[in-house]
PDB file of C-alpha atoms in Angstrom:
ATOM      1  CA  MET A   1      61.161  55.353  41.610  1.00 52.00           C
ATOM      2  CA  GLN A   2      61.059  54.980  45.365  1.00 59.00           C
ATOM      3  CA  THR A   3      64.098  54.881  47.613  1.00 54.00           C
ATOM      4  CA  PRO A   4      64.531  51.906  49.920  1.00 58.00           C
ATOM      5  CA  ALA A   5      63.528  52.456  53.558  1.00 59.00           C
ATOM      6  CA  SER A   6      67.093  51.930  54.796  1.00 66.00           C
ATOM      7  CA  THR A   7      68.545  54.750  52.669  1.00 68.00           C
ATOM      8  CA  PRO A   8      68.178  58.195  54.283  1.00 71.00           C
ATOM      9  CA  SER A   9      66.639  60.905  52.170  1.00 81.00           C
ATOM     10  CA  TRP A  10      68.351  64.246  51.511  1.00 76.00           C
ATOM     11  CA  THR A  11      65.682  65.947  53.582  1.00 82.00           C
ATOM     12  CA  SER A  12      66.480  63.924  56.718  1.00 84.00           C
ATOM     13  CA  ILE A  13      70.221  64.471  56.191  1.00 84.00           C
ATOM     14  CA  GLY A  14      69.535  68.204  55.932  1.00 85.00           C
ATOM     15  CA  TYR A  15      67.546  68.156  59.167  1.00 87.00           C
ATOM     16  CA  TRP A  16      70.301  66.277  60.998  1.00 88.00           C
ATOM     17  CA  THR A  17      72.979  68.594  59.648  1.00 90.00           C
ATOM     18  CA  GLY A  18      70.938  71.676  60.576  1.00 90.00           C
ATOM     19  CA  GLY A  19      70.313  70.259  64.051  1.00 91.00           C
ATOM     20  CA  ILE A  20      74.007  69.596  64.611  1.00 92.00           C
ATOM     21  CA  VAL A  21      74.951  73.078  63.385  1.00 92.00           C
ATOM     22  CA  LEU A  22      72.355  74.656  65.706  1.00 93.00           C
ATOM     23  CA  PHE A  23      73.595  72.564  68.632  1.00 92.00           C
ATOM     24  CA  VAL A  24      77.232  73.586  68.040  1.00 92.00           C
ATOM     25  CA  ALA A  25      76.227  77.260  67.692  1.00 91.00           C
ATOM     26  CA  ALA A  26      74.179  77.100  70.912  1.00 92.00           C
ATOM     27  CA  LEU A  27      77.110  75.429  72.682  1.00 90.00           C
ATOM     28  CA  LEU A  28      79.497  78.178  71.537  1.00 85.00           C
ATOM     29  CA  VAL A  29      77.084  80.905  72.678  1.00 84.00           C
ATOM     30  CA  PHE A  30      76.749  79.161  76.054  1.00 85.00           C
ATOM     31  CA  ILE A  31      80.546  78.964  76.442  1.00 79.00           C
ATOM     32  CA  VAL A  32      81.031  82.627  75.496  1.00 76.00           C
ATOM     33  CA  ILE A  33      78.343  83.797  77.929  1.00 75.00           C
ATOM     34  CA  ARG A  34      79.534  81.524  80.737  1.00 75.00           C
ATOM     35  CA  ARG A  35      83.238  82.395  80.382  1.00 72.00           C
ATOM     36  CA  GLY A  36      82.486  86.123  80.040  1.00 71.00           C
ATOM     37  CA  ARG A  37      80.310  86.438  83.150  1.00 73.00           C
ATOM     38  CA  LYS A  38      81.295  88.840  85.884  1.00 77.00           C
ATOM     39  CA  ARG A  39      83.588  87.403  88.567  1.00 77.00           C
ATOM     40  CA  PRO A  40      82.456  87.500  92.210  1.00 76.00           C
ATOM     41  CA  GLY A  41      83.635  90.356  94.395  1.00 78.00           C
ATOM     42  CA  ASP A  42      82.809  93.857  95.560  1.00 86.00           C
ATOM     43  CA  HIS A  43      85.075  95.727  93.144  1.00 89.00           C
ATOM     44  CA  VAL A  44      85.021  93.935  89.791  1.00 92.00           C
ATOM     45  CA  PHE A  45      85.306  95.983  86.597  1.00 92.00           C
ATOM     46  CA  ARG A  46      84.521  94.274  83.294  1.00 90.00           C
ATOM     47  CA  ALA A  47      85.608  95.782  79.992  1.00 89.00           C
ATOM     48  CA  SER A  48      83.061  96.492  77.287  1.00 87.00           C
ATOM     49  CA  ARG A  49      82.597  93.866  74.578  1.00 83.00           C
ATOM     50  CA  LEU A  50      82.616  96.716  72.061  1.00 85.00           C
ATOM     51  CA  SER A  51      86.271  97.528  72.750  1.00 83.00           C
ATOM     52  CA  LYS A  52      89.379  96.145  71.078  1.00 81.00           C
ATOM     53  CA  GLY A  53      90.458  92.749  72.367  1.00 76.00           C
ATOM     54  CA  ASN A  54      87.291  92.160  74.415  1.00 79.00           C
ATOM     55  CA  ARG A  55      84.815  91.077  71.746  1.00 80.00           C
ATOM     56  CA  ILE A  56      84.383  87.448  72.766  1.00 82.00           C
ATOM     57  CA  PHE A  57      85.677  87.353  76.342  1.00 84.00           C
ATOM     58  CA  PRO A  58      85.873  90.730  78.085  1.00 88.00           C
ATOM     59  CA  SER A  59      88.761  91.129  80.516  1.00 89.00           C
ATOM     60  CA  GLN A  60      88.067  91.987  84.131  1.00 91.00           C
ATOM     61  CA  VAL A  61      89.925  93.765  86.906  1.00 93.00           C
ATOM     62  CA  ILE A  62      89.285  92.505  90.425  1.00 93.00           C
ATOM     63  CA  ILE A  63      90.413  94.822  93.223  1.00 94.00           C
ATOM     64  CA  THR A  64      90.693  93.559  96.796  1.00 92.00           C
ATOM     65  CA  PRO A  65      92.272  95.257  99.827  1.00 91.00           C
ATOM     66  CA  THR A  66      95.479  93.264  99.266  1.00 89.00           C
ATOM     67  CA  SER A  67      95.800  92.801  95.496  1.00 91.00           C
ATOM     68  CA  ILE A  68      94.758  93.687  91.962  1.00 93.00           C
ATOM     69  CA  THR A  69      94.030  90.844  89.547  1.00 92.00           C
ATOM     70  CA  HIS A  70      93.615  91.182  85.793  1.00 92.00           C
ATOM     71  CA  PHE A  71      91.515  88.246  84.582  1.00 90.00           C
ATOM     72  CA  ARG A  72      91.272  87.288  80.900  1.00 89.00           C
ATOM     73  CA  PRO A  73      89.101  84.259  80.102  1.00 85.00           C
ATOM     74  CA  GLN A  74      89.920  82.126  77.071  1.00 83.00           C
ATOM     75  CA  PHE A  75      88.168  79.243  75.295  1.00 78.00           C
ATOM     76  CA  ILE A  76      90.421  76.841  77.167  1.00 82.00           C
ATOM     77  CA  GLY A  77      91.743  78.124  80.477  1.00 80.00           C
ATOM     78  CA  LYS A  78      92.313  81.674  81.607  1.00 84.00           C
ATOM     79  CA  LEU A  79      95.081  84.215  81.985  1.00 87.00           C
ATOM     80  CA  GLU A  80      95.449  85.905  85.366  1.00 89.00           C
ATOM     81  CA  LYS A  81      97.947  88.540  86.348  1.00 91.00           C
ATOM     82  CA  SER A  82      98.073  89.748  89.934  1.00 90.00           C
ATOM     83  CA  ILE A  83      99.911  92.550  91.741  1.00 90.00           C
ATOM     84  CA  HIS A  84     100.059  92.938  95.501  1.00 90.00           C
ATOM     85  CA  MET A  85      98.806  96.330  96.692  1.00 90.00           C
ATOM     86  CA  ALA A  86     102.241  97.154  98.160  1.00 88.00           C
ATOM     87  CA  HIS A  87     103.857  96.734  94.712  1.00 90.00           C
ATOM     88  CA  VAL A  88     101.648  99.187  92.814  1.00 90.00           C
ATOM     89  CA  SER A  89     103.732 102.221  91.906  1.00 90.00           C
ATOM     90  CA  SER A  90     101.461 104.167  89.563  1.00 90.00           C
ATOM     91  CA  ILE A  91      98.138 104.121  87.759  1.00 92.00           C
ATOM     92  CA  LYS A  92      97.809 105.702  84.338  1.00 92.00           C
ATOM     93  CA  ILE A  93      94.456 106.322  82.646  1.00 93.00           C
ATOM     94  CA  ASP A  94      94.433 106.949  78.898  1.00 93.00           C
ATOM     95  CA  THR A  95      91.031 108.382  77.979  1.00 90.00           C
ATOM     96  CA  ASN A  96      89.888 107.952  74.384  1.00 87.00           C
ATOM     97  CA  VAL A  97      86.633 109.032  72.732  1.00 86.00           C
ATOM     98  CA  ILE A  98      84.465 106.309  74.269  1.00 86.00           C
ATOM     99  CA  PHE A  99      86.659 103.962  76.258  1.00 91.00           C
ATOM    100  CA  SER A 100      89.579 104.401  78.623  1.00 92.00           C
ATOM    101  CA  ASP A 101      92.667 102.257  79.051  1.00 92.00           C
ATOM    102  CA  VAL A 102      94.125 101.721  82.502  1.00 92.00           C
ATOM    103  CA  PHE A 103      97.783 100.855  83.101  1.00 92.00           C
ATOM    104  CA  ILE A 104      98.800  99.716  86.590  1.00 92.00           C
ATOM    105  CA  GLU A 105     102.569  99.706  86.992  1.00 91.00           C
ATOM    106  CA  THR A 106     104.597  97.853  89.594  1.00 88.00           C
ATOM    107  CA  THR A 107     107.481  99.084  91.737  1.00 87.00           C
ATOM    108  CA  GLY A 108     109.827  96.816  89.775  1.00 80.00           C
ATOM    109  CA  GLY A 109     108.757  98.493  86.543  1.00 74.00           C
ATOM    110  CA  HIS A 110     108.235  95.174  84.796  1.00 76.00           C
ATOM    111  CA  ASN A 111     105.063  94.036  82.964  1.00 79.00           C
ATOM    112  CA  PRO A 112     102.359  96.493  84.011  1.00 85.00           C
ATOM    113  CA  ILE A 113      98.742  95.382  83.994  1.00 87.00           C
ATOM    114  CA  ALA A 114      97.108  96.880  80.896  1.00 89.00           C
ATOM    115  CA  CYS A 115      93.303  96.995  80.897  1.00 89.00           C
ATOM    116  CA  TYR A 116      91.615  98.130  77.688  1.00 91.00           C
ATOM    117  CA  GLY A 117      88.012  99.111  77.065  1.00 90.00           C
ATOM    118  CA  HIS A 118      86.664 100.449  80.358  1.00 92.00           C
ATOM    119  CA  PHE A 119      84.361 103.441  80.580  1.00 92.00           C
ATOM    120  CA  LYS A 120      85.935 106.636  81.937  1.00 92.00           C
ATOM    121  CA  SER A 121      83.866 106.514  85.148  1.00 91.00           C
ATOM    122  CA  GLU A 122      85.006 102.926  85.782  1.00 91.00           C
ATOM    123  CA  ALA A 123      88.652 103.827  85.186  1.00 92.00           C
ATOM    124  CA  ILE A 124      88.467 106.732  87.636  1.00 93.00           C
ATOM    125  CA  GLU A 125      86.690 104.508  90.184  1.00 94.00           C
ATOM    126  CA  MET A 126      89.396 101.825  89.799  1.00 94.00           C
ATOM    127  CA  LYS A 127      92.092 104.402  90.492  1.00 93.00           C
ATOM    128  CA  ARG A 128      90.212 105.787  93.500  1.00 94.00           C
ATOM    129  CA  ILE A 129      89.719 102.336  95.049  1.00 95.00           C
ATOM    130  CA  ILE A 130      93.352 101.322  94.511  1.00 93.00           C
ATOM    131  CA  GLU A 131      94.622 104.545  96.096  1.00 92.00           C
ATOM    132  CA  LYS A 132      92.222 104.076  99.042  1.00 93.00           C
ATOM    133  CA  TYR A 133      93.400 100.495  99.614  1.00 92.00           C
ATOM    134  CA  GLN A 134      97.033 101.594  99.360  1.00 90.00           C
ATOM    135  CA  SER A 135      96.449 104.321 101.954  1.00 90.00           C
ATOM    136  CA  ASP A 136      94.732 101.841 104.255  1.00 88.00           C
ATOM    137  CA  TYR A 137      97.563  99.345 103.747  1.00 85.00           C
ATOM    138  CA  TYR A 138     100.308 101.822 104.650  1.00 83.00           C
ATOM    139  CA  LYS A 139      98.391 103.178 107.664  1.00 84.00           C
ATOM    140  CA  LYS A 140      98.726  99.774 109.341  1.00 77.00           C
ATOM    141  CA  PRO A 141     101.751  99.099 111.532  1.00 78.00           C
ATOM    142  CA  PRO A 142     104.478  97.075 109.751  1.00 74.00           C
ATOM    143  CA  ALA A 143     103.745  93.988 111.874  1.00 68.00           C
ATOM    144  CA  GLU A 144     100.125  93.890 110.659  1.00 71.00           C
ATOM    145  CA  ARG A 145     101.113  94.393 107.007  1.00 64.00           C
ATOM    146  CA  THR A 146     103.137  91.200 106.911  1.00 62.00           C
ATOM    147  CA  GLY A 147     100.527  89.191 108.758  1.00 55.00           C
ATOM    148  CA  GLY A 148     102.725  88.613 111.805  1.00 48.00           C
TER     149      GLY A 148
END
């Protein structure tokens, strides 16, 4: 018995379903790659995707002469936490077997930036750059620090 021409066959439904599933999977891969790309800047440190909490979207630390920004992409939106260089009180590096965790504390002692999953060399480089920028910041006269 033949099926009428207007009724789709199970084979064509399977092809359409497979095509839609492949399209959605490709779209998700595109979003994950696009949202996880490295941010622009000279001193940007991206956590490893193999570390805890960074599997889909690795967090990034962006260090500029005036601030430190912890950037965490999400499927919808992003989470950014920033500390001005003058408000950094201490930097703690917790070295594990493979990855290191970096904690940047503020002078107010509230909500430190916690960065998980960086390689030890990156963590040490982050600390070195922050301390260099802090030294440069405090070498300026007070009038130049405030922008006036």
